[in-house]
Short mmCIF file of C-alpha atoms in Angstrom, two decimals:
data_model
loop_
_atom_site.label_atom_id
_atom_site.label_comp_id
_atom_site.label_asym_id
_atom_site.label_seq_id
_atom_site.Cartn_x
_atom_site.Cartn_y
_atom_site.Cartn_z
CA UNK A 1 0.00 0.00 0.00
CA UNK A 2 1.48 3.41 -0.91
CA UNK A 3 0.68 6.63 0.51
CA UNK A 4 -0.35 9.97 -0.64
CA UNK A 5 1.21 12.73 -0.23
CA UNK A 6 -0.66 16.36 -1.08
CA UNK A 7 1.44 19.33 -1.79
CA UNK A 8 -0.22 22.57 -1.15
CA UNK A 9 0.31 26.16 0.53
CA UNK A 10 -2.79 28.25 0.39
CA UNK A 11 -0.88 30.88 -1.95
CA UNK A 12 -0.59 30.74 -5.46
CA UNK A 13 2.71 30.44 -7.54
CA UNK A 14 5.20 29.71 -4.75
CA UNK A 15 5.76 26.12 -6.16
CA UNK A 16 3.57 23.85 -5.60
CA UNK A 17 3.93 22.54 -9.03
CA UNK A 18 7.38 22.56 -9.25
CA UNK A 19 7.62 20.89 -5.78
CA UNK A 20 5.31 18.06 -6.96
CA UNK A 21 7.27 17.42 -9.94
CA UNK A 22 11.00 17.53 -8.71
CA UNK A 23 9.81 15.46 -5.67
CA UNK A 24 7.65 12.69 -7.66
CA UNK A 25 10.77 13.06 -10.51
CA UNK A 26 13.42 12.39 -7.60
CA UNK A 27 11.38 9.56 -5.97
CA UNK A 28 11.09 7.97 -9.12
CA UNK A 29 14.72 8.38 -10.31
CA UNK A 30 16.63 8.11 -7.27
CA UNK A 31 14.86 5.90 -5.64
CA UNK A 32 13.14 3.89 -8.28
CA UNK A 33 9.95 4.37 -6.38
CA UNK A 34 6.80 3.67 -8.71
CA UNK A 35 4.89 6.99 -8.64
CA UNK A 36 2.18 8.56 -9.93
CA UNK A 37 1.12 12.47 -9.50
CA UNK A 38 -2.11 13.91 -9.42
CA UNK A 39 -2.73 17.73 -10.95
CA UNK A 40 -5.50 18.44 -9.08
CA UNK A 41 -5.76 21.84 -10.10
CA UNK A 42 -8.72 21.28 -12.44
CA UNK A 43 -9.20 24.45 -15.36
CA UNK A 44 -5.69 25.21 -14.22
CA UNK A 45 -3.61 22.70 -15.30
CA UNK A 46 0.05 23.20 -15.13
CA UNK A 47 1.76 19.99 -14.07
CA UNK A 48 1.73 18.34 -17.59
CA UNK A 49 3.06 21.37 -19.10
CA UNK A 50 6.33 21.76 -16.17
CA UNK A 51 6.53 17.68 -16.69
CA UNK A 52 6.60 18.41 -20.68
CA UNK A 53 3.83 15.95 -21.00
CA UNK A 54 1.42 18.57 -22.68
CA UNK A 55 0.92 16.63 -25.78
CA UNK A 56 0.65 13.52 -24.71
CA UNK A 57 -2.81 13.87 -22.67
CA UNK A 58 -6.06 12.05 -24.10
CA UNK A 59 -7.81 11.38 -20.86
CA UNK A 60 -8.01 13.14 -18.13
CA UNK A 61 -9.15 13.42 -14.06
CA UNK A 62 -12.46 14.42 -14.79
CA UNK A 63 -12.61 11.75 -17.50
CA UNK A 64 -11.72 9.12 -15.00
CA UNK A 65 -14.27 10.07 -12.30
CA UNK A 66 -17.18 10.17 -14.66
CA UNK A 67 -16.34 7.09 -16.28
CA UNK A 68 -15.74 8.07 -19.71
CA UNK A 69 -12.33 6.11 -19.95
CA UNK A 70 -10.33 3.55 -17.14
CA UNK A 71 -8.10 4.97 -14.44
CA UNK A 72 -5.35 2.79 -16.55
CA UNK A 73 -5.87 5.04 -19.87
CA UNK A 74 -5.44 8.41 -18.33
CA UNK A 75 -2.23 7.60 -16.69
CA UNK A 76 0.45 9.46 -18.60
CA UNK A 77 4.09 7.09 -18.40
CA UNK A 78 6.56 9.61 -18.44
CA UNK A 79 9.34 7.65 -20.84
CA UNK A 80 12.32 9.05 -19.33
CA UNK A 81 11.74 7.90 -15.78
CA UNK A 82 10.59 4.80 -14.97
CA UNK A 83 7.88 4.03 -13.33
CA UNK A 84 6.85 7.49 -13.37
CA UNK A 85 2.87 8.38 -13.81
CA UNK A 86 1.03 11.30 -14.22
CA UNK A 87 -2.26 11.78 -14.28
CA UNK A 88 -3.68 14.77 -15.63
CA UNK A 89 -6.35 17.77 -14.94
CA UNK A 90 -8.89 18.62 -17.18
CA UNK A 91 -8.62 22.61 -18.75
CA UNK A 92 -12.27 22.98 -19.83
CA UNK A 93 -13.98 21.77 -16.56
CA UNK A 94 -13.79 23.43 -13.43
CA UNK A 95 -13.11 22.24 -9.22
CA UNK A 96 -16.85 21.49 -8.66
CA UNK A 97 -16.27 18.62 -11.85
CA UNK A 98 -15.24 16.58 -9.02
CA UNK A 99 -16.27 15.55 -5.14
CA UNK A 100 -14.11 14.99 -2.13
CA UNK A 101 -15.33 11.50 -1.93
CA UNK A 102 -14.47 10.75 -5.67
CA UNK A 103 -11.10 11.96 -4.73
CA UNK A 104 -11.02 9.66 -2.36
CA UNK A 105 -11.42 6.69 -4.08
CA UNK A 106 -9.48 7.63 -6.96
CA UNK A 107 -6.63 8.06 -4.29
CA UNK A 108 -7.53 4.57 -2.84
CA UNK A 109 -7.29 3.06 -6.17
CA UNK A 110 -4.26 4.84 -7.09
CA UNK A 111 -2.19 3.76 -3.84
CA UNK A 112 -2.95 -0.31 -4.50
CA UNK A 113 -0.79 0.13 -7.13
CA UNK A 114 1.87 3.18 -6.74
CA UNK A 115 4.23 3.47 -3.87
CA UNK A 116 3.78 7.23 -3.61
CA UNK A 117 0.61 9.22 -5.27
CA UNK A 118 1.57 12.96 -5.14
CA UNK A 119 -1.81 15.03 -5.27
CA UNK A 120 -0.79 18.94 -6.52
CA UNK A 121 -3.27 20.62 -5.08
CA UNK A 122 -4.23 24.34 -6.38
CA UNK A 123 -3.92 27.72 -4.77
CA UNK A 124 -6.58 28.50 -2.43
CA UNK A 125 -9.01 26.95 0.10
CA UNK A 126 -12.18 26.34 -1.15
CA UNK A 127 -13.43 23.11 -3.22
CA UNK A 128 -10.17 22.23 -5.13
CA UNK A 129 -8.46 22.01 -1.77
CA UNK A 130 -11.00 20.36 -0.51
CA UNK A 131 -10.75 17.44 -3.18
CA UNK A 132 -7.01 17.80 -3.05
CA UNK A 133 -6.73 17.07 0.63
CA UNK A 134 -9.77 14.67 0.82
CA UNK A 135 -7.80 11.54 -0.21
CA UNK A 136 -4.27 12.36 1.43
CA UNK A 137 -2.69 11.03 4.56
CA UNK A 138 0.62 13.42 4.34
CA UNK A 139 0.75 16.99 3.55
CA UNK A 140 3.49 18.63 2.42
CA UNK A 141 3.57 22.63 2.64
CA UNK A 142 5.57 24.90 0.41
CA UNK A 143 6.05 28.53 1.51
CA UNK A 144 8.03 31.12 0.32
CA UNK A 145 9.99 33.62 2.61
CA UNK A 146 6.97 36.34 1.89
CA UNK A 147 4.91 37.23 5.10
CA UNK A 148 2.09 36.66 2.73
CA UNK A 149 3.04 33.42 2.04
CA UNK A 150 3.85 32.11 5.44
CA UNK A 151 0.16 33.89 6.78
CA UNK A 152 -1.70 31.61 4.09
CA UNK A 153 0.73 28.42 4.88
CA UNK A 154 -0.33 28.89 8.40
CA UNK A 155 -3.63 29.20 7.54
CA UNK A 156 -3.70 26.06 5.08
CA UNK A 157 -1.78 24.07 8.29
CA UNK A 158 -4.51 25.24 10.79
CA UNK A 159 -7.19 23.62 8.20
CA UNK A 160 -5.27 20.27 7.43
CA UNK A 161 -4.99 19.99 11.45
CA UNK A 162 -9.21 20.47 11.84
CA UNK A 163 -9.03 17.66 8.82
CA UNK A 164 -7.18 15.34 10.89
CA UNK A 165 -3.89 15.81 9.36
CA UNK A 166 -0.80 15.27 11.61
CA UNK A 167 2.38 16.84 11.76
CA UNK A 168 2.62 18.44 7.77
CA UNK A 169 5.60 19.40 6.83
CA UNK A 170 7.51 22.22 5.35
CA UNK A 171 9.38 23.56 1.95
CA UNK A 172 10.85 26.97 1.83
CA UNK A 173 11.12 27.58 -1.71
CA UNK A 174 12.92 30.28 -3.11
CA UNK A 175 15.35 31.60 -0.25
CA UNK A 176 17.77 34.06 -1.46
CA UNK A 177 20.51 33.62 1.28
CA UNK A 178 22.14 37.04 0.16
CA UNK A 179 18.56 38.94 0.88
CA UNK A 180 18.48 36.91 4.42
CA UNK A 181 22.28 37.83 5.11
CA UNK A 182 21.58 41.46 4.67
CA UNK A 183 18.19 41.21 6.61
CA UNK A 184 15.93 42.04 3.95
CA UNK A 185 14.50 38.82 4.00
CA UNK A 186 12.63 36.20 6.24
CA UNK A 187 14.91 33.23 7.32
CA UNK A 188 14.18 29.82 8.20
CA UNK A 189 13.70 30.46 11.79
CA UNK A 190 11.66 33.36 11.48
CA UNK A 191 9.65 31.11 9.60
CA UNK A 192 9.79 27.59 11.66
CA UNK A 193 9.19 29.93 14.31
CA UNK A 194 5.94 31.13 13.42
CA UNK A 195 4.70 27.75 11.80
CA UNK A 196 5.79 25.37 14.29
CA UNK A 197 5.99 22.32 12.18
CA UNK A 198 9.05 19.82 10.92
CA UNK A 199 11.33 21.44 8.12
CA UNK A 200 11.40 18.86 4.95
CA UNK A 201 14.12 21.38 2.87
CA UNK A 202 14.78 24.42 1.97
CA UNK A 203 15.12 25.16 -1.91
CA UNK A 204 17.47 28.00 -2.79
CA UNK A 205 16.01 30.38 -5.50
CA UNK A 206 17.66 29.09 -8.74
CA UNK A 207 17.55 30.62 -12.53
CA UNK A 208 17.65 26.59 -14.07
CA UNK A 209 14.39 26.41 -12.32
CA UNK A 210 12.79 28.61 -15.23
CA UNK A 211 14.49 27.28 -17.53
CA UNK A 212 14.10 23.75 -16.40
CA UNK A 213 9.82 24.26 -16.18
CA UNK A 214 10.05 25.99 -19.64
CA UNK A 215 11.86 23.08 -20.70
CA UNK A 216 9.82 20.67 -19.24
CA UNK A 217 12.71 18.49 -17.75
CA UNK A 218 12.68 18.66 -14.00
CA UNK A 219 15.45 21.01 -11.78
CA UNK A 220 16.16 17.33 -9.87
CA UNK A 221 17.25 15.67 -13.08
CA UNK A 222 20.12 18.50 -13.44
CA UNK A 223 23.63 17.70 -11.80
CA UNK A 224 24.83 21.29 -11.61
CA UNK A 225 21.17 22.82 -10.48
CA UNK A 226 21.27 24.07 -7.11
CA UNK A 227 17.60 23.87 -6.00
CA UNK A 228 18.01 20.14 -7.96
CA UNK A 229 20.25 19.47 -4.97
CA UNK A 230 17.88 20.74 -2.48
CA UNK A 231 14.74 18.78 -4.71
CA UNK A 232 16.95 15.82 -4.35
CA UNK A 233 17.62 15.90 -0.54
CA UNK A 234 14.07 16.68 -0.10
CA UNK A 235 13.70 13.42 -2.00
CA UNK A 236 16.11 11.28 0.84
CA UNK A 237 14.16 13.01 2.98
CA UNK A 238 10.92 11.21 2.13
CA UNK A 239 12.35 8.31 2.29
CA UNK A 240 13.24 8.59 6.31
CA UNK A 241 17.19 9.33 5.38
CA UNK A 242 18.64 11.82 7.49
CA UNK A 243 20.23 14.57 5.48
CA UNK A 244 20.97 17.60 7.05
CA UNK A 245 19.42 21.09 5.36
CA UNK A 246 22.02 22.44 2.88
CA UNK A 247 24.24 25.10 3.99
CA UNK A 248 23.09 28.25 1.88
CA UNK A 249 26.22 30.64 2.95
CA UNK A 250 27.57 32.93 0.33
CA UNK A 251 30.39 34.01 -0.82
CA UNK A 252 32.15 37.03 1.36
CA UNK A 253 31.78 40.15 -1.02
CA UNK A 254 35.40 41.97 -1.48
CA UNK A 255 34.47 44.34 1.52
CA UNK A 256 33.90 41.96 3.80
CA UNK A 257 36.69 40.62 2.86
CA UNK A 258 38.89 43.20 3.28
CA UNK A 259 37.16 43.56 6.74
CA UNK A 260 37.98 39.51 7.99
CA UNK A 261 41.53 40.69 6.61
CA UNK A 262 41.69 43.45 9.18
CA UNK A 263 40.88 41.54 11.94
CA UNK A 264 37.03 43.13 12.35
CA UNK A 265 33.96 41.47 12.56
CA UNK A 266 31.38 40.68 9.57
CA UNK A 267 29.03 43.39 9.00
CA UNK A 268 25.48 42.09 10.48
CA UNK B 1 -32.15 -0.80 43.07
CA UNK B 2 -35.63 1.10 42.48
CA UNK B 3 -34.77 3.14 44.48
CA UNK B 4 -35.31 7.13 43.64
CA UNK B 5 -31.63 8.58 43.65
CA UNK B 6 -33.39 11.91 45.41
CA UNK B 7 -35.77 11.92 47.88
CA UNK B 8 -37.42 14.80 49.72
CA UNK B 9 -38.69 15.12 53.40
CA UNK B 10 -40.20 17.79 55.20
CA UNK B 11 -38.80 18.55 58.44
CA UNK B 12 -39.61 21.05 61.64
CA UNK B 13 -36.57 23.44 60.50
CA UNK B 14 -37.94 23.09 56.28
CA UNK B 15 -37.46 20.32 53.81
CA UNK B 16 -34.06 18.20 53.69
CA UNK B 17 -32.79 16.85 49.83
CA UNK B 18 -31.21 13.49 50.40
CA UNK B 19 -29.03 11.56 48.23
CA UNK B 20 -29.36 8.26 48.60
CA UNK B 21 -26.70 6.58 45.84
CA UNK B 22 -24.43 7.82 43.55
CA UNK B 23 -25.96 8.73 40.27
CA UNK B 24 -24.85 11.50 37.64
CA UNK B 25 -25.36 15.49 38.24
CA UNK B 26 -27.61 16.04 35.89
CA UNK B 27 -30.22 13.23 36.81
CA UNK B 28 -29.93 14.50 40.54
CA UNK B 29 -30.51 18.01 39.34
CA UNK B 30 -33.16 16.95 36.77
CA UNK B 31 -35.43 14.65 39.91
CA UNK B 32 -34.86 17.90 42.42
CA UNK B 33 -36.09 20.30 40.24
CA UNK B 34 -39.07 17.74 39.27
CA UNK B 35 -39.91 17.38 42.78
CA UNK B 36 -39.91 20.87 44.02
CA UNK B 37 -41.83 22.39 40.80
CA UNK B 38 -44.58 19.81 41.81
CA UNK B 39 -44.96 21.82 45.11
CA UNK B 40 -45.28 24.80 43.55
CA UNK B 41 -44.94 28.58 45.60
CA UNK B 42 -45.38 25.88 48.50
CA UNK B 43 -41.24 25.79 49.33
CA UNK B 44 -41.19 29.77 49.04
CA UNK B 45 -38.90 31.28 51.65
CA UNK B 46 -38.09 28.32 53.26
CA UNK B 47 -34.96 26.35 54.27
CA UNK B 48 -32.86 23.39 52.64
CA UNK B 49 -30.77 20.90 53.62
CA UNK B 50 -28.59 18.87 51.62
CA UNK B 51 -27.33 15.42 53.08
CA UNK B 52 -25.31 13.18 51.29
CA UNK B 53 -26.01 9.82 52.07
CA UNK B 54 -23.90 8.41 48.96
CA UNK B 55 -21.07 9.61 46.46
CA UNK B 56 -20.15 13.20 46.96
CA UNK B 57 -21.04 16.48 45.36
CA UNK B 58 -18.34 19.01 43.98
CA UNK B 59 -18.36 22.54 45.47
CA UNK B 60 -19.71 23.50 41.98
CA UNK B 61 -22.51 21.42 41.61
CA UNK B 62 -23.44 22.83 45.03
CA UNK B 63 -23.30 26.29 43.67
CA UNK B 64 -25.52 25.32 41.06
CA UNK B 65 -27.96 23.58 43.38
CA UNK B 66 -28.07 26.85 45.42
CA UNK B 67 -28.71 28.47 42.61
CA UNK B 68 -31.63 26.35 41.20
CA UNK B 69 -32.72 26.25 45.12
CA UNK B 70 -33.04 30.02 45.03
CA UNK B 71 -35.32 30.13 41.92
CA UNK B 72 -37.66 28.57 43.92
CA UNK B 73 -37.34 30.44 46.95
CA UNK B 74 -35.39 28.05 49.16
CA UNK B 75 -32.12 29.04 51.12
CA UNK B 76 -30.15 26.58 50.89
CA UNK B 77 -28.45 26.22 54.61
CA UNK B 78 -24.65 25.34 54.30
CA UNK B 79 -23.95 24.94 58.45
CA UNK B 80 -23.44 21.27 57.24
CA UNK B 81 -22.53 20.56 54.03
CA UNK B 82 -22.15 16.61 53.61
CA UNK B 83 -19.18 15.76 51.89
CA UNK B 84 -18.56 18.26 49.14
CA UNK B 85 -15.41 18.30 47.57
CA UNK B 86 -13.76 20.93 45.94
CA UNK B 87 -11.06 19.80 43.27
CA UNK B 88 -7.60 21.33 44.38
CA UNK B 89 -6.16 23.38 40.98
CA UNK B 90 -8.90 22.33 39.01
CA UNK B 91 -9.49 25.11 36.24
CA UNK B 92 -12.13 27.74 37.19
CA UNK B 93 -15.66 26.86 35.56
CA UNK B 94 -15.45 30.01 33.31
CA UNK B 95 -11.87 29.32 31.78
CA UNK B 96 -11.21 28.21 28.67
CA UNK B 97 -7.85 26.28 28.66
CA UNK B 98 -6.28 25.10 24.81
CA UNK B 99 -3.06 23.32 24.40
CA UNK B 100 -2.38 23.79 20.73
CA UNK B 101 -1.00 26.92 18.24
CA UNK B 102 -3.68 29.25 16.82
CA UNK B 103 -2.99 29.56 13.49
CA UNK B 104 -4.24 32.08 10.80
CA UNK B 105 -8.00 32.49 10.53
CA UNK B 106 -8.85 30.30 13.94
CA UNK B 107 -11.08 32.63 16.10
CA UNK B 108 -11.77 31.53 19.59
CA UNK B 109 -14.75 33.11 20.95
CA UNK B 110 -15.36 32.66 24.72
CA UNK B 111 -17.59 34.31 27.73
CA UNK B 112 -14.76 33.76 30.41
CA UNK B 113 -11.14 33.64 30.32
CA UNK B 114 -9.12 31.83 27.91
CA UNK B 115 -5.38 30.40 28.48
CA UNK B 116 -3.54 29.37 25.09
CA UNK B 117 -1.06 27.21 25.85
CA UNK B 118 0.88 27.69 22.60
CA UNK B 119 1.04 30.81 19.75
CA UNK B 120 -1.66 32.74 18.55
CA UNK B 121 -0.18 33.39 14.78
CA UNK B 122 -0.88 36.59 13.13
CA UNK B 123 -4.69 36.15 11.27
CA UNK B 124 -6.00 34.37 14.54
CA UNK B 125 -8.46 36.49 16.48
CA UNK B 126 -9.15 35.46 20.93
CA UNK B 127 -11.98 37.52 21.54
CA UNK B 128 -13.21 36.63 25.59
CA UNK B 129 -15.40 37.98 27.98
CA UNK B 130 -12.56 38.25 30.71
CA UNK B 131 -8.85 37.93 30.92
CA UNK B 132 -6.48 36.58 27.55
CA UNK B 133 -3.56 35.04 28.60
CA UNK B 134 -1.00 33.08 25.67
CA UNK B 135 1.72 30.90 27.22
CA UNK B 136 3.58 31.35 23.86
CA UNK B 137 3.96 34.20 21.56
CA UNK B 138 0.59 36.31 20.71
CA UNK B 139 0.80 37.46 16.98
CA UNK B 140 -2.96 37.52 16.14
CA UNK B 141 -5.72 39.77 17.38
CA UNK B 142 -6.94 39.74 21.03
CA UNK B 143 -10.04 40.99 22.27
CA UNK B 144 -10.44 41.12 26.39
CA UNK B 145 -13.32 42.09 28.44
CA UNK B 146 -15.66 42.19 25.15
CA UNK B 147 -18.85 42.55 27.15
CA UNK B 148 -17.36 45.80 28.51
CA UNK B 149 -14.86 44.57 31.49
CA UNK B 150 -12.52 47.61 31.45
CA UNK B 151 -10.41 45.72 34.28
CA UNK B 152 -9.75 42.33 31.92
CA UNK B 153 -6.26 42.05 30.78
CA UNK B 154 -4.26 40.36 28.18
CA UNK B 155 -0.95 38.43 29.06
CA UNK B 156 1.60 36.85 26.73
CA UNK B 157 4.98 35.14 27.34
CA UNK B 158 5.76 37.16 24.37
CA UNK B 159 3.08 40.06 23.54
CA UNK B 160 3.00 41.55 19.36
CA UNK B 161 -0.45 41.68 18.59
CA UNK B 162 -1.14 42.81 15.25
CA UNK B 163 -3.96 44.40 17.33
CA UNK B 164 -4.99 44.83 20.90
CA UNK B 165 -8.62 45.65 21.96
CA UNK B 166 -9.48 45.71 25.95
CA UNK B 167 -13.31 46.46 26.84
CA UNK B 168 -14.31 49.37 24.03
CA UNK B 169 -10.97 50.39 23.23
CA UNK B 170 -8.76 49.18 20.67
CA UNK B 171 -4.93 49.68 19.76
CA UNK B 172 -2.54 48.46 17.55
CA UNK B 173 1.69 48.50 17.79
CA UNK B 174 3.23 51.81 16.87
CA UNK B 175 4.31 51.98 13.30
CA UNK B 176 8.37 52.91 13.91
CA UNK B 177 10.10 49.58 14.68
CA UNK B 178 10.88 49.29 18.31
CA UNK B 179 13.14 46.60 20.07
CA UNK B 180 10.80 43.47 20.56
CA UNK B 181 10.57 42.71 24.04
CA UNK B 182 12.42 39.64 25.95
CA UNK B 183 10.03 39.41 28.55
CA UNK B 184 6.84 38.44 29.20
CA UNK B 185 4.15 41.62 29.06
CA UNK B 186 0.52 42.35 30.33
CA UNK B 187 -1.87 44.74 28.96
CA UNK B 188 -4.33 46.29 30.41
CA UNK B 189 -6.48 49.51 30.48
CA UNK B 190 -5.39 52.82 32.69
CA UNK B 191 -7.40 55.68 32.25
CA UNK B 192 -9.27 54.72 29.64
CA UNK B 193 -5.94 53.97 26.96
CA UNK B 194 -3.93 50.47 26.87
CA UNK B 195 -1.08 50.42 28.00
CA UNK B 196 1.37 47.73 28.03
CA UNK B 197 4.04 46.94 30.79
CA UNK B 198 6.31 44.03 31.87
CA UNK B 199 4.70 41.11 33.74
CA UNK B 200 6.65 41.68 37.16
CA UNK B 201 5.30 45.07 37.87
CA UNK B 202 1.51 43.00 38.46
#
């Protein structure tokens, strides 16, 4: 029996989608998990296009729920990973296409087969999270280091606890450790601080990532990406290794330098 | 065991309430209150006992059968309260007590005092009828004395409220940064403003 995992954070376009597909990429290639991911975002469909699967969709979610085709058909086999799924949202329906409790099932029926169903869920908190969530035993929060991002992962935590949900846990995506060094940005304590739940990584803000979900060829895949590293400790992660958070220092600019050289302490 | 739990005699000093075996509150309160509203004004300004012949009755429950006595217009006399116990640190009746973090858009809405053990995060709103007090850090919104107590407080291990309101008045943190504090703080209302100040000065 596998489990599944939702990935969600209340806010809209601080990864969510590029979480699910580094993480289900990286369980799949490292670890030669079976896996299968769920876009859940229904009208809104992004995963296929970050996966570069676009073109290769004929069924979809919807399609599966009201019967029009077999679970089996609308499962997309990414060729360059094995035993890597996806299945697909519809674009011309909308969240209310679909009920918790067919979410449910189609999560039941998933995990008989799949070691790991990943469920993107969309932004918000109304039905698609809902449907998202309904099926899930694990949650896994992405945040970025926004105030407004942290207030709605908070938020989205407080509502997977009411839903029975224990212990979610957390991605900060996008740090910039040069803003945090300066102070001009939240860092991870600030953050773990406030949402008092069990850090799963910390992705550094990376320019492959565009390129990468332009591409369609996942940031985990790539040796000399950055937040690939990160995507792919996240990965061990899952899997119950222990690997500790990556050390995001940065290089000493020439003044500081100068200052070390004299003997005086880093600028704070 | 037929037997009623409550039975009811009239004696030369006014009526005595007897337990006779252990039996939940509410069922004891329930056959009392059936009994006496079958004899009508007839108890009016007289006396009660209460004897406990079985099991025990908490200090509260006792309150509330004085009260219910009252209704009907019976004192009740407590020269010899039969085993009553009174729990020793058990939580006042009117306090709210929650051991968990109060995250964004959680509102706890209370008449009586509520202890967080835990955080109130920013976007969570404690609005109570008497004192606030967060064993944690308050972030949120917290509303004390909302029926109009001007002498309710709120207390925090750490206190930055996005927004503090006590009785009718309401502040919020001034807008120029100032150093956070490392102590515990208590806010409360002086001269109709809030004002905030460090826990030990209470």
């Amino acid at each position: 029996m596998g489990q599944v995992i939702v990935i969600t954070s209340g806010k809209g376009g601080v990864g969510k989608t590029t979480t699910t597909a580094n993480i289900g990429t990286g369980l799949a290639l490292l670890k030669h998990r079976k896996v299968v991911m769920i876009d859940a975002d229904i009208g809104l469909r992004n995963l296929d296009v970050v996966m570069g699967l676009e073109n290769r969709i004929v069924y979809d979610l919807v399609d599966v729920v009201q019967g029009v085709c077999r679970l089996k058909q609308a499962l997309i086999r990414d060729k360059r990973f094995e035993n890597l799924y996806l299945l697909p949202a519809a674009q011309t329906k909308d969240k209310t296409a679909v009920s918790p409790e067919q979410m449910k099932d189609l999560c039941d029926q998933l995990r008989e087969e799949f070691d790991y169903v990943l469920v993107d869920c969309p932004a918000g908190i109304e039905q698609g999270f809902k449907n998202a969530i309904a099926g899930a035993d694990k949650a896994i929060i992405v945040s970025t280091p926004e105030v407004s991002a942290v207030r709605d992962a908070d938020r989205v935590i407080g509502l997977l606890e009411a839903a029975g949900f224990e212990e979610p846990k957390l991605i900060i995506n996008r740090i910039r450790p040069d803003m945090v060094k300066r102070g001009d940005m939240m860092d991870i304590d600030d953050i773990i601080d406030i949402l008092a739940v069990d850090l799963l990584g910390v992705i550094p803000e990376d320019e492959r990532i565009v390129i990468s979900t332009n591409r369609g060829e996942p940031a985990v895949a790539d040796e000399n990406s950055k937040a690939g590293q990160a995507y792919r400790n996240v990965t061990r992660r899952i899997e119950g290794e222990d690997v500790p958070i990556m050390s995001l220092d940065v290089e000493p600019t020439l003044m500081e330098r100068l200052r070390m050289l004299f003997g005086l302490k880093p600028r704070k | 065991m037929n037997q009623e739990p409550v039975v009811i005699k009239g004696t030369r000093d006014g009526i005595s309430i007897i337990l006779r075996h252990q039996s939940d509150f509410d069922t004891i309160k329930n056959k009392i209150f059936e009994k006496l509203q079958r004899g009508g004004e007839f108890f009016k300004g007289g006396q009660a006992r209460l004897l406990v012949k079985e099991g025990y009755v908490s200090q509260d429950e006792l309150e509330q059968l004085e009260t219910m006595l009252r209704d009907f217009g019976l004192h009740l006399r407590k020269d010899k309260p039969l085993r009553t116990i009174t729990f020793p640190g058990s939580p006042q009746p009117d306090t709210l007590i929650l051991k968990k973090t109060l995250r964004s858009g959680q509102r706890i809405a209370y008449r009586g005092n509520v202890v967080i053990v835990g955080d109130a995060n920013p976007g969570s709103e404690i609005i109570a009828k008497g004192d606030i007090l967060v064993f944690g850090t308050l972030r949120g919104m917290a509303h004390a004395g909302a029926e109009g107590d001007g002498n309710s407080i709120v207390a925090a291990y750490r206190l930055q409220p996005i927004q503090l309101r006590i009785a009718h008045v309401i502040s919020r943190p001034p807008e120029e940064k100032s150093d956070m504090p490392q102590g515990p703080e208590v806010a409360r209302l002086k001269d109709g403003i809030i004002i905030i100040e460090p826990y030990y000065l209470i």
